PDB file of N, CA and C in Angstrom:
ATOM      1  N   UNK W  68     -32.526 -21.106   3.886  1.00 49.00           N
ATOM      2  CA  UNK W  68     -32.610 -19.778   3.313  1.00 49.00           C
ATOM      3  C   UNK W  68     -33.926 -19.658   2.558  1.00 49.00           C
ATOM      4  N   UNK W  69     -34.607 -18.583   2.883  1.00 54.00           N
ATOM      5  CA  UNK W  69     -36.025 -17.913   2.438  1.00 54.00           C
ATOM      6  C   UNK W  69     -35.568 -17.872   0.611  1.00 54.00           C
ATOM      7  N   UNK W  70     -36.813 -18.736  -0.654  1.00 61.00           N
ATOM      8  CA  UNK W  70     -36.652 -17.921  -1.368  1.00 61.00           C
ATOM      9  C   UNK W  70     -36.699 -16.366  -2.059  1.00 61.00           C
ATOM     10  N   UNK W  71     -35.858 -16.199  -3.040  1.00 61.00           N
ATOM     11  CA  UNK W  71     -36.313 -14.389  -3.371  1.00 61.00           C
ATOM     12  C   UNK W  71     -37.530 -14.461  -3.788  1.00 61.00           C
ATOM     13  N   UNK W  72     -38.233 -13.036  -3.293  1.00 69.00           N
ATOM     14  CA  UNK W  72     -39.135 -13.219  -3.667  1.00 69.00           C
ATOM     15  C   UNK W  72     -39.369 -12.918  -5.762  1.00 69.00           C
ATOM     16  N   UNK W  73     -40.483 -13.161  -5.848  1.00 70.00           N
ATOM     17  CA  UNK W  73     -40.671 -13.675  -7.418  1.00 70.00           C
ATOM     18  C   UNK W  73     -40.445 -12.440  -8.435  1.00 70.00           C
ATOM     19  N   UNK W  74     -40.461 -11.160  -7.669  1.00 69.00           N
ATOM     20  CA  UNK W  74     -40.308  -9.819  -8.614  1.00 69.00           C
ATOM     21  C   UNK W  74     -38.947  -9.907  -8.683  1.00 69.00           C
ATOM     22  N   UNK W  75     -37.729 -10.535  -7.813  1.00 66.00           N
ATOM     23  CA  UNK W  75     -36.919 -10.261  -8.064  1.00 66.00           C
ATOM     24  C   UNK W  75     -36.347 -11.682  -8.781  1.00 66.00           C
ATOM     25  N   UNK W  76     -36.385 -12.212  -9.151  1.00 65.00           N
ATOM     26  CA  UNK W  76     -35.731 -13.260  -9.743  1.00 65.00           C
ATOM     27  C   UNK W  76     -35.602 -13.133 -11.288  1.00 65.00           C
ATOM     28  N   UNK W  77     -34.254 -14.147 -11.422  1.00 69.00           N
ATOM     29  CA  UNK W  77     -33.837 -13.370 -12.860  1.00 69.00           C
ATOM     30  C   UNK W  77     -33.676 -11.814 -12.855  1.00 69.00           C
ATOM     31  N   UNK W  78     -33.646 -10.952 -12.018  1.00 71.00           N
ATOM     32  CA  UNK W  78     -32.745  -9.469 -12.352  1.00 71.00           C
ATOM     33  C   UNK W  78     -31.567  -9.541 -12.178  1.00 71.00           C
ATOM     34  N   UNK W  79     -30.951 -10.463 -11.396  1.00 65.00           N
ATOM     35  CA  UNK W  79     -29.591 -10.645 -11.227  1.00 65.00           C
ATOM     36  C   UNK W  79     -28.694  -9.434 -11.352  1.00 65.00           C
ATOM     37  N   UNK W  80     -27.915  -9.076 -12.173  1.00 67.00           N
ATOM     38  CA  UNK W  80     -26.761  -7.594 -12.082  1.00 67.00           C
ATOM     39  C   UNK W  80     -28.244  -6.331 -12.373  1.00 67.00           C
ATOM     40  N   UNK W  81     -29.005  -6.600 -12.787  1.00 76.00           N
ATOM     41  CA  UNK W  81     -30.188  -5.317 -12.768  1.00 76.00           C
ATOM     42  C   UNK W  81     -30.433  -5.079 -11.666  1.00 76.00           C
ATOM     43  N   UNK W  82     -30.667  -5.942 -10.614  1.00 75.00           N
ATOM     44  CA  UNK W  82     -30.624  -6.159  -8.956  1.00 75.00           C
ATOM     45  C   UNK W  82     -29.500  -5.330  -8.301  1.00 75.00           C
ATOM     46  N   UNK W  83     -28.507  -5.732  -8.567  1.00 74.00           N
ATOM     47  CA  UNK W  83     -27.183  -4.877  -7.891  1.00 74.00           C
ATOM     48  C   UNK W  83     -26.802  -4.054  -8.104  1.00 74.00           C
ATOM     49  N   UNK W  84     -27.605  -3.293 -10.065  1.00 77.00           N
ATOM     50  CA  UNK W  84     -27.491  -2.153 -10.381  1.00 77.00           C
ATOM     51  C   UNK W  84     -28.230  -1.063  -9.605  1.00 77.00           C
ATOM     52  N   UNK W  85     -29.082  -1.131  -9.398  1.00 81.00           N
ATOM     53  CA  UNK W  85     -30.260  -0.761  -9.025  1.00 81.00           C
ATOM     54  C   UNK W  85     -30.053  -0.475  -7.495  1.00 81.00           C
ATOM     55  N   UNK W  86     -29.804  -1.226  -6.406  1.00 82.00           N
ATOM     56  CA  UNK W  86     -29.437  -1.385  -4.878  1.00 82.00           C
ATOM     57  C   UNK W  86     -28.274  -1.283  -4.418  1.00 82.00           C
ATOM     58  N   UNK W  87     -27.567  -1.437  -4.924  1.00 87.00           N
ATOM     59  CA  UNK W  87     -25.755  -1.805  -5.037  1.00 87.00           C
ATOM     60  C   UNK W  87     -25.431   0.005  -4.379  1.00 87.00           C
ATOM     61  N   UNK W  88     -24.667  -0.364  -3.295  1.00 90.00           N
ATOM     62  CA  UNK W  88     -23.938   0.482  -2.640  1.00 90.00           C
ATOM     63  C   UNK W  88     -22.198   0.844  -2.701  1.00 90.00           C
ATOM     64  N   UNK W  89     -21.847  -0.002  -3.478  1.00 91.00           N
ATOM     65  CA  UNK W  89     -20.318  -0.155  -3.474  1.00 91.00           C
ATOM     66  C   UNK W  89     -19.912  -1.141  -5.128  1.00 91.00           C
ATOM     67  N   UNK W  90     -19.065  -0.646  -4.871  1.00 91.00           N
ATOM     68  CA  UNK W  90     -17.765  -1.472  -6.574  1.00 91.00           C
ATOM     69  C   UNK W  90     -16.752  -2.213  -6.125  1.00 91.00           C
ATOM     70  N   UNK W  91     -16.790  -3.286  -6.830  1.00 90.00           N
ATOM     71  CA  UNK W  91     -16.250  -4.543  -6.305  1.00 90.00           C
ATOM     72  C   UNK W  91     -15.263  -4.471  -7.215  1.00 90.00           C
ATOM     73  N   UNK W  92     -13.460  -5.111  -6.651  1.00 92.00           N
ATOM     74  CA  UNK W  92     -12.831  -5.502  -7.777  1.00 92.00           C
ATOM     75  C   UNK W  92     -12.622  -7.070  -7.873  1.00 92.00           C
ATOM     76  N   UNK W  93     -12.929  -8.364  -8.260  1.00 89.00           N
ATOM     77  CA  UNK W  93     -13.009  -9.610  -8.142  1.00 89.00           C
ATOM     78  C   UNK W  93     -11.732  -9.463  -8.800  1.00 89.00           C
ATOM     79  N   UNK W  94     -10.544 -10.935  -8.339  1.00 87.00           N
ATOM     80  CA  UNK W  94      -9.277 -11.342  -8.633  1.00 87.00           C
ATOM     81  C   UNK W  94      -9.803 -13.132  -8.632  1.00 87.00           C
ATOM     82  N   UNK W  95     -10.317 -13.352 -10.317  1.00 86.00           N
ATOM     83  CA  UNK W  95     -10.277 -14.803 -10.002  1.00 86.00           C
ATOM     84  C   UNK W  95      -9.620 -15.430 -10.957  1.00 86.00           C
ATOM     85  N   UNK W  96      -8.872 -16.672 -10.513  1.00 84.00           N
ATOM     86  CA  UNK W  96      -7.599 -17.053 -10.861  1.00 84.00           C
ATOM     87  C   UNK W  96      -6.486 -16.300 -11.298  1.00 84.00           C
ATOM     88  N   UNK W  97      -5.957 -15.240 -10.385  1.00 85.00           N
ATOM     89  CA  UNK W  97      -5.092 -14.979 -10.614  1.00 85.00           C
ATOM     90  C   UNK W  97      -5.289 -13.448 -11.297  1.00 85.00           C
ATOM     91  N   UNK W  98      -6.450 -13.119 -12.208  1.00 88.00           N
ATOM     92  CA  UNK W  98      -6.639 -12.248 -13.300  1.00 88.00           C
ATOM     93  C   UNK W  98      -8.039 -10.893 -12.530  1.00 88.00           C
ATOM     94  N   UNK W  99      -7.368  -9.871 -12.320  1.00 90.00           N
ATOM     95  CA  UNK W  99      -8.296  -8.810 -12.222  1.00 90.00           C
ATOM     96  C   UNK W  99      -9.426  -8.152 -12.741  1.00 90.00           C
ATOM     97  N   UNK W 100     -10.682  -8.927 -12.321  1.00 90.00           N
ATOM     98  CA  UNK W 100     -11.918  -7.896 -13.217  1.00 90.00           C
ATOM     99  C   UNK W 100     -12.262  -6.781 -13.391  1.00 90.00           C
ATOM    100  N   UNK W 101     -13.030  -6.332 -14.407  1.00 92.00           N
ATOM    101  CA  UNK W 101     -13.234  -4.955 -14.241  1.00 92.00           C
ATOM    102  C   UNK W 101     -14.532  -4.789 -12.746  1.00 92.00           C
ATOM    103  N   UNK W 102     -14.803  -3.842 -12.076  1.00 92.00           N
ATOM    104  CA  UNK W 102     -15.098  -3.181 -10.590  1.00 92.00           C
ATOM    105  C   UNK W 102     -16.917  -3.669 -11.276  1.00 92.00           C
ATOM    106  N   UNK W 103     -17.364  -4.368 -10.721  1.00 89.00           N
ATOM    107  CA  UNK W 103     -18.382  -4.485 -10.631  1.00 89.00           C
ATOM    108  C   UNK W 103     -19.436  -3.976  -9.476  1.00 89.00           C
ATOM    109  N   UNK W 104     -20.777  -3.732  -9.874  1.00 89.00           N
ATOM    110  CA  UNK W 104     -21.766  -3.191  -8.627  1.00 89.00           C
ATOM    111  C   UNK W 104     -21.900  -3.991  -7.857  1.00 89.00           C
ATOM    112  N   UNK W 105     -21.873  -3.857  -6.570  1.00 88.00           N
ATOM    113  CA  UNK W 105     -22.321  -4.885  -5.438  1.00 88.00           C
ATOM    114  C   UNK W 105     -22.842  -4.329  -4.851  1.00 88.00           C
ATOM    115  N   UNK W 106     -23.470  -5.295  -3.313  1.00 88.00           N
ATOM    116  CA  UNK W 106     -24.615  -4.661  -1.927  1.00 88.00           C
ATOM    117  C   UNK W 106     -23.673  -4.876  -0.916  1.00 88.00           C
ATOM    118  N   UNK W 107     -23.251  -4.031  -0.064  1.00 89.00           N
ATOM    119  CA  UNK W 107     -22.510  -4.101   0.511  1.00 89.00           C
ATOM    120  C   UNK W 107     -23.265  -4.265   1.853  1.00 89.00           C
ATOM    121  N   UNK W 108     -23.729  -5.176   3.011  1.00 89.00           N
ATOM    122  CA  UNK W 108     -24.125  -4.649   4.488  1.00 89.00           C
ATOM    123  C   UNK W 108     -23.144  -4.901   5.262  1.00 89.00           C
ATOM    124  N   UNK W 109     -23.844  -3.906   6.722  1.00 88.00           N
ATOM    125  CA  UNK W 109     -22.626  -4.247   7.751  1.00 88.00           C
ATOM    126  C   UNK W 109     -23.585  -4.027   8.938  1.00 88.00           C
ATOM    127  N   UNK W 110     -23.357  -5.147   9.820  1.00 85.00           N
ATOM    128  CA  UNK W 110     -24.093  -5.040  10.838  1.00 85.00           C
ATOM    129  C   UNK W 110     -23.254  -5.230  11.846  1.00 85.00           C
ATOM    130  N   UNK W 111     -23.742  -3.907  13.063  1.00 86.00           N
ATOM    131  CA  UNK W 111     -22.736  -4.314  14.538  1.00 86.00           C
ATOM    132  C   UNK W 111     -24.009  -4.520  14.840  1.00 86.00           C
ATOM    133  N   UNK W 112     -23.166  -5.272  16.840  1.00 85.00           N
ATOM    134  CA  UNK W 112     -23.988  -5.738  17.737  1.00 85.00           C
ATOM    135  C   UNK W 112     -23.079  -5.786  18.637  1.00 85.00           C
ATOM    136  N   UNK W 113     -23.964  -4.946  19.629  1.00 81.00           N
ATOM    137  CA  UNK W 113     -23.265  -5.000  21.000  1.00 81.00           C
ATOM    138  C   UNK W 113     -23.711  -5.804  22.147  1.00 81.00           C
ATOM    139  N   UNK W 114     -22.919  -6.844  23.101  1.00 80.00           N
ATOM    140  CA  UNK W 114     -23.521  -7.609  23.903  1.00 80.00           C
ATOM    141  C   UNK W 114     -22.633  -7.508  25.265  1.00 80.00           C
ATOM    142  N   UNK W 115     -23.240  -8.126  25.998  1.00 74.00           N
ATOM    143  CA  UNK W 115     -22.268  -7.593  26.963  1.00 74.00           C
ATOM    144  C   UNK W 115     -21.777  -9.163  27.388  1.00 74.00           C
ATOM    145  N   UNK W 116     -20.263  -9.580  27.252  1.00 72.00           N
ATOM    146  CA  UNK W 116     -19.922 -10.629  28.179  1.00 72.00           C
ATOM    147  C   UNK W 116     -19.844 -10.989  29.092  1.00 72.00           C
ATOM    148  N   UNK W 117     -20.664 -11.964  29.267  1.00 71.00           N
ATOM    149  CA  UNK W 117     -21.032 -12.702  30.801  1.00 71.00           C
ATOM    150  C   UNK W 117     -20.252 -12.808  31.690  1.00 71.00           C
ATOM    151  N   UNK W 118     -18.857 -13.200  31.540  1.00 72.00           N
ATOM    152  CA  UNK W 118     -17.865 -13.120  32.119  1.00 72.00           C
ATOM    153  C   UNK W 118     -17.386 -12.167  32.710  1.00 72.00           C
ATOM    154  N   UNK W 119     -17.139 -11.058  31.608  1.00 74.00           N
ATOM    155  CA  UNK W 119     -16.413 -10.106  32.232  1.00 74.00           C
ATOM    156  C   UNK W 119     -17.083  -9.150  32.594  1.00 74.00           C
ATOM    157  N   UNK W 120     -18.639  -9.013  31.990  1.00 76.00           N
ATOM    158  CA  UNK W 120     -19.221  -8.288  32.090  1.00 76.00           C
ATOM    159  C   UNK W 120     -18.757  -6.586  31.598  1.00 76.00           C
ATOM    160  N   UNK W 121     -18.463  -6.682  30.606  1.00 80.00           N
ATOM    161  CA  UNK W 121     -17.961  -5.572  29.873  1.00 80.00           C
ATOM    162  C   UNK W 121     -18.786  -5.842  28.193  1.00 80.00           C
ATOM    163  N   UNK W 122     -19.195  -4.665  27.475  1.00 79.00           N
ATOM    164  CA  UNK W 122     -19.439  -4.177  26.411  1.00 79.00           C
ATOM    165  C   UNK W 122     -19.276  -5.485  25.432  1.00 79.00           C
ATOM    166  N   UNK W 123     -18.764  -6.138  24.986  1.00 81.00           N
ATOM    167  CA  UNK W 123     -18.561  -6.545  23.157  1.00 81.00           C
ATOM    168  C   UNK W 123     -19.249  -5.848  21.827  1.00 81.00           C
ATOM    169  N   UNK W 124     -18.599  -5.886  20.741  1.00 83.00           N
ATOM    170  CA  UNK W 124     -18.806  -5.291  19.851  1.00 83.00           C
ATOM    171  C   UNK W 124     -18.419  -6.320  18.868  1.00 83.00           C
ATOM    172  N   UNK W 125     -19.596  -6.640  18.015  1.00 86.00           N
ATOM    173  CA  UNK W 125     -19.421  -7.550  16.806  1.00 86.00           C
ATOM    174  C   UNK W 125     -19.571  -6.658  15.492  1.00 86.00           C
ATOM    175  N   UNK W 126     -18.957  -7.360  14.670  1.00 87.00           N
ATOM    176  CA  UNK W 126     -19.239  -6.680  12.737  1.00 87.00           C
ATOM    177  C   UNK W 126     -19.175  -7.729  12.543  1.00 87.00           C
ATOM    178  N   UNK W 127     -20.433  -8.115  11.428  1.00 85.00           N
ATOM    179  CA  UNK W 127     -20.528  -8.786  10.343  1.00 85.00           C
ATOM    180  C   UNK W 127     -20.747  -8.106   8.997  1.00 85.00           C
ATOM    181  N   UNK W 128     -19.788  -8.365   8.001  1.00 83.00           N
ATOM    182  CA  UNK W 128     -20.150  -8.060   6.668  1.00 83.00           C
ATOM    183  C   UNK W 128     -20.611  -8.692   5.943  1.00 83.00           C
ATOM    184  N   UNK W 129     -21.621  -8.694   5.142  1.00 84.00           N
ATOM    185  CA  UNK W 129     -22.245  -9.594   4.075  1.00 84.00           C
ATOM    186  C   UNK W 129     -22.053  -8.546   2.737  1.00 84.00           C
ATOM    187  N   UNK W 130     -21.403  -9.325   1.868  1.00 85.00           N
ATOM    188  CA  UNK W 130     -21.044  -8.406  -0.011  1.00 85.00           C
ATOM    189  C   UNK W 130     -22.284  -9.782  -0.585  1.00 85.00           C
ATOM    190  N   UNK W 131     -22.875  -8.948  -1.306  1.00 83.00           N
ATOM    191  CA  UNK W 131     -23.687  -9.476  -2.715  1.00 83.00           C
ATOM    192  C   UNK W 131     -23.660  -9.083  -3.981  1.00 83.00           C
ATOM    193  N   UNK W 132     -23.181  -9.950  -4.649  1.00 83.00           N
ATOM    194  CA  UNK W 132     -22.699  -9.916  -6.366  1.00 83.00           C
ATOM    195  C   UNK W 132     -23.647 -11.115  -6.898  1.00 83.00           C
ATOM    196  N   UNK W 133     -24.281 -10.729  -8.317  1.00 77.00           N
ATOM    197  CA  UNK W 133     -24.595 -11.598  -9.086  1.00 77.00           C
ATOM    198  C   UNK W 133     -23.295 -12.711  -9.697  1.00 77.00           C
ATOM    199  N   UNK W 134     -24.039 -13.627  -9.686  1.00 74.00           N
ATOM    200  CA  UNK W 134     -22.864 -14.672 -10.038  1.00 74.00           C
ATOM    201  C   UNK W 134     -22.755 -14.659 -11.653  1.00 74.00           C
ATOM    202  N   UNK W 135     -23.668 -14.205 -12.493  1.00 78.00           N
ATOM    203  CA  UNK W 135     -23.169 -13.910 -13.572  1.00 78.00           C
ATOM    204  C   UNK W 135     -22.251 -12.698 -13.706  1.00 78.00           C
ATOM    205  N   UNK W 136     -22.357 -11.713 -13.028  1.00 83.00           N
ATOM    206  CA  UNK W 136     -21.502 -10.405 -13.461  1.00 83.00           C
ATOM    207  C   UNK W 136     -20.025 -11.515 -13.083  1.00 83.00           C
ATOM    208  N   UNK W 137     -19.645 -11.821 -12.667  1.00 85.00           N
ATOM    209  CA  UNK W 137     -18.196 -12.520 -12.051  1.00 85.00           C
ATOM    210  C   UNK W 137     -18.207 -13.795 -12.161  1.00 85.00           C
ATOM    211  N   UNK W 138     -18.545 -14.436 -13.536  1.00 85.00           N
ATOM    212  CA  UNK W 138     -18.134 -16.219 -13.988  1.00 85.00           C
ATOM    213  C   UNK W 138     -16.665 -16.671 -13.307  1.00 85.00           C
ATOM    214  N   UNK W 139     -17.001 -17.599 -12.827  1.00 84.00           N
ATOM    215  CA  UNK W 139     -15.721 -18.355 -12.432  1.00 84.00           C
ATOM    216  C   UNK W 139     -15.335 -18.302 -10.877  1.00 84.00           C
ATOM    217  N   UNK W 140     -16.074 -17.533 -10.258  1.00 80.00           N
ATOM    218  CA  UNK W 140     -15.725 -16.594  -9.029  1.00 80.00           C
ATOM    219  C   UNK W 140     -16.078 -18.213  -8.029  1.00 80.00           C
ATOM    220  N   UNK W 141     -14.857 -18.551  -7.064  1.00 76.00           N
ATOM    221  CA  UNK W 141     -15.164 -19.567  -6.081  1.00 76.00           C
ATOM    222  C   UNK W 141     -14.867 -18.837  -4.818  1.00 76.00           C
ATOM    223  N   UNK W 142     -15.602 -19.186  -3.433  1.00 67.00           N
ATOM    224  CA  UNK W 142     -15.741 -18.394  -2.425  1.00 67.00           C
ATOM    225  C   UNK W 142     -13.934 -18.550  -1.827  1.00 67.00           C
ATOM    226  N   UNK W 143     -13.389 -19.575  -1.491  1.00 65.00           N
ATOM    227  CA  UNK W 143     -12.275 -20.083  -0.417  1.00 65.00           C
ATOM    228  C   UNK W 143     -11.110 -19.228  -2.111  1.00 65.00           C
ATOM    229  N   UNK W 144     -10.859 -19.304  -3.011  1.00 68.00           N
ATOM    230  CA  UNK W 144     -10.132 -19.280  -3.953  1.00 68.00           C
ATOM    231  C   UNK W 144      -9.828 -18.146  -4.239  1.00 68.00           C
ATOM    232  N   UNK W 145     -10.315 -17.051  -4.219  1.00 65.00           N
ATOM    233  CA  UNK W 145     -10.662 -15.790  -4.928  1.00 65.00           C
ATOM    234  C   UNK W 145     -10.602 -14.297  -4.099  1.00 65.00           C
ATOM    235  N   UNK W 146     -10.348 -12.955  -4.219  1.00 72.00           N
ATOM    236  CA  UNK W 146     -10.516 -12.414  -3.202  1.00 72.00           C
ATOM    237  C   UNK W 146     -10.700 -11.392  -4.186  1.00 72.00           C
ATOM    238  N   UNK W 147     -12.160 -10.206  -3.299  1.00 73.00           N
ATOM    239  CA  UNK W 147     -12.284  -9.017  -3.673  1.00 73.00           C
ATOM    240  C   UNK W 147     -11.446  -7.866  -2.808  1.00 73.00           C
ATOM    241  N   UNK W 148     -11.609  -6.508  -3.666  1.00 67.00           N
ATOM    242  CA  UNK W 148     -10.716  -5.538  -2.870  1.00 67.00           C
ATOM    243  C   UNK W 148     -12.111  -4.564  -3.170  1.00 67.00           C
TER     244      UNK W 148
END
């Protein structure tokens, strides 16, 4: 992974204030945070399978939160809404 570049480092939640497309609610351990700013992307891609030779359609979502706005937050443990 490319580092950020140097204007943005250390803005952390000023970063997600600022760009942030969506409000996050983090549930970690058990306990509901208040809705924090996040970056929400979503990328399709269409390919066509070799096989069947028909269309496919992929989504990937990528969410970005500063890890300070949400202390404690573990990826496998935790779930946003």
């Amino acid at each position: 992974m490319t580092p950020r570049p140097a204007m943005f480092e250390r803005m952390g939640p000023k970063f997600a204030k600022a760009f942030g497309n969506a409000d996050a609610v983090f549930t970690v351990d058990g306990v509901a945070r208040p809705a924090v700013r996040v970056i929400l992307r979503v990328w399709r891609e269409t390919d066509l399978a070799e096989e069947q030779e028909q269309a496919v359609e992929g989504t990937t979502h990528l969410l970005a939160v500063s890890a300070s706005t949400v202390p404690g937050l573990a990826s496998q443990r935790d779930s946003v809404a």
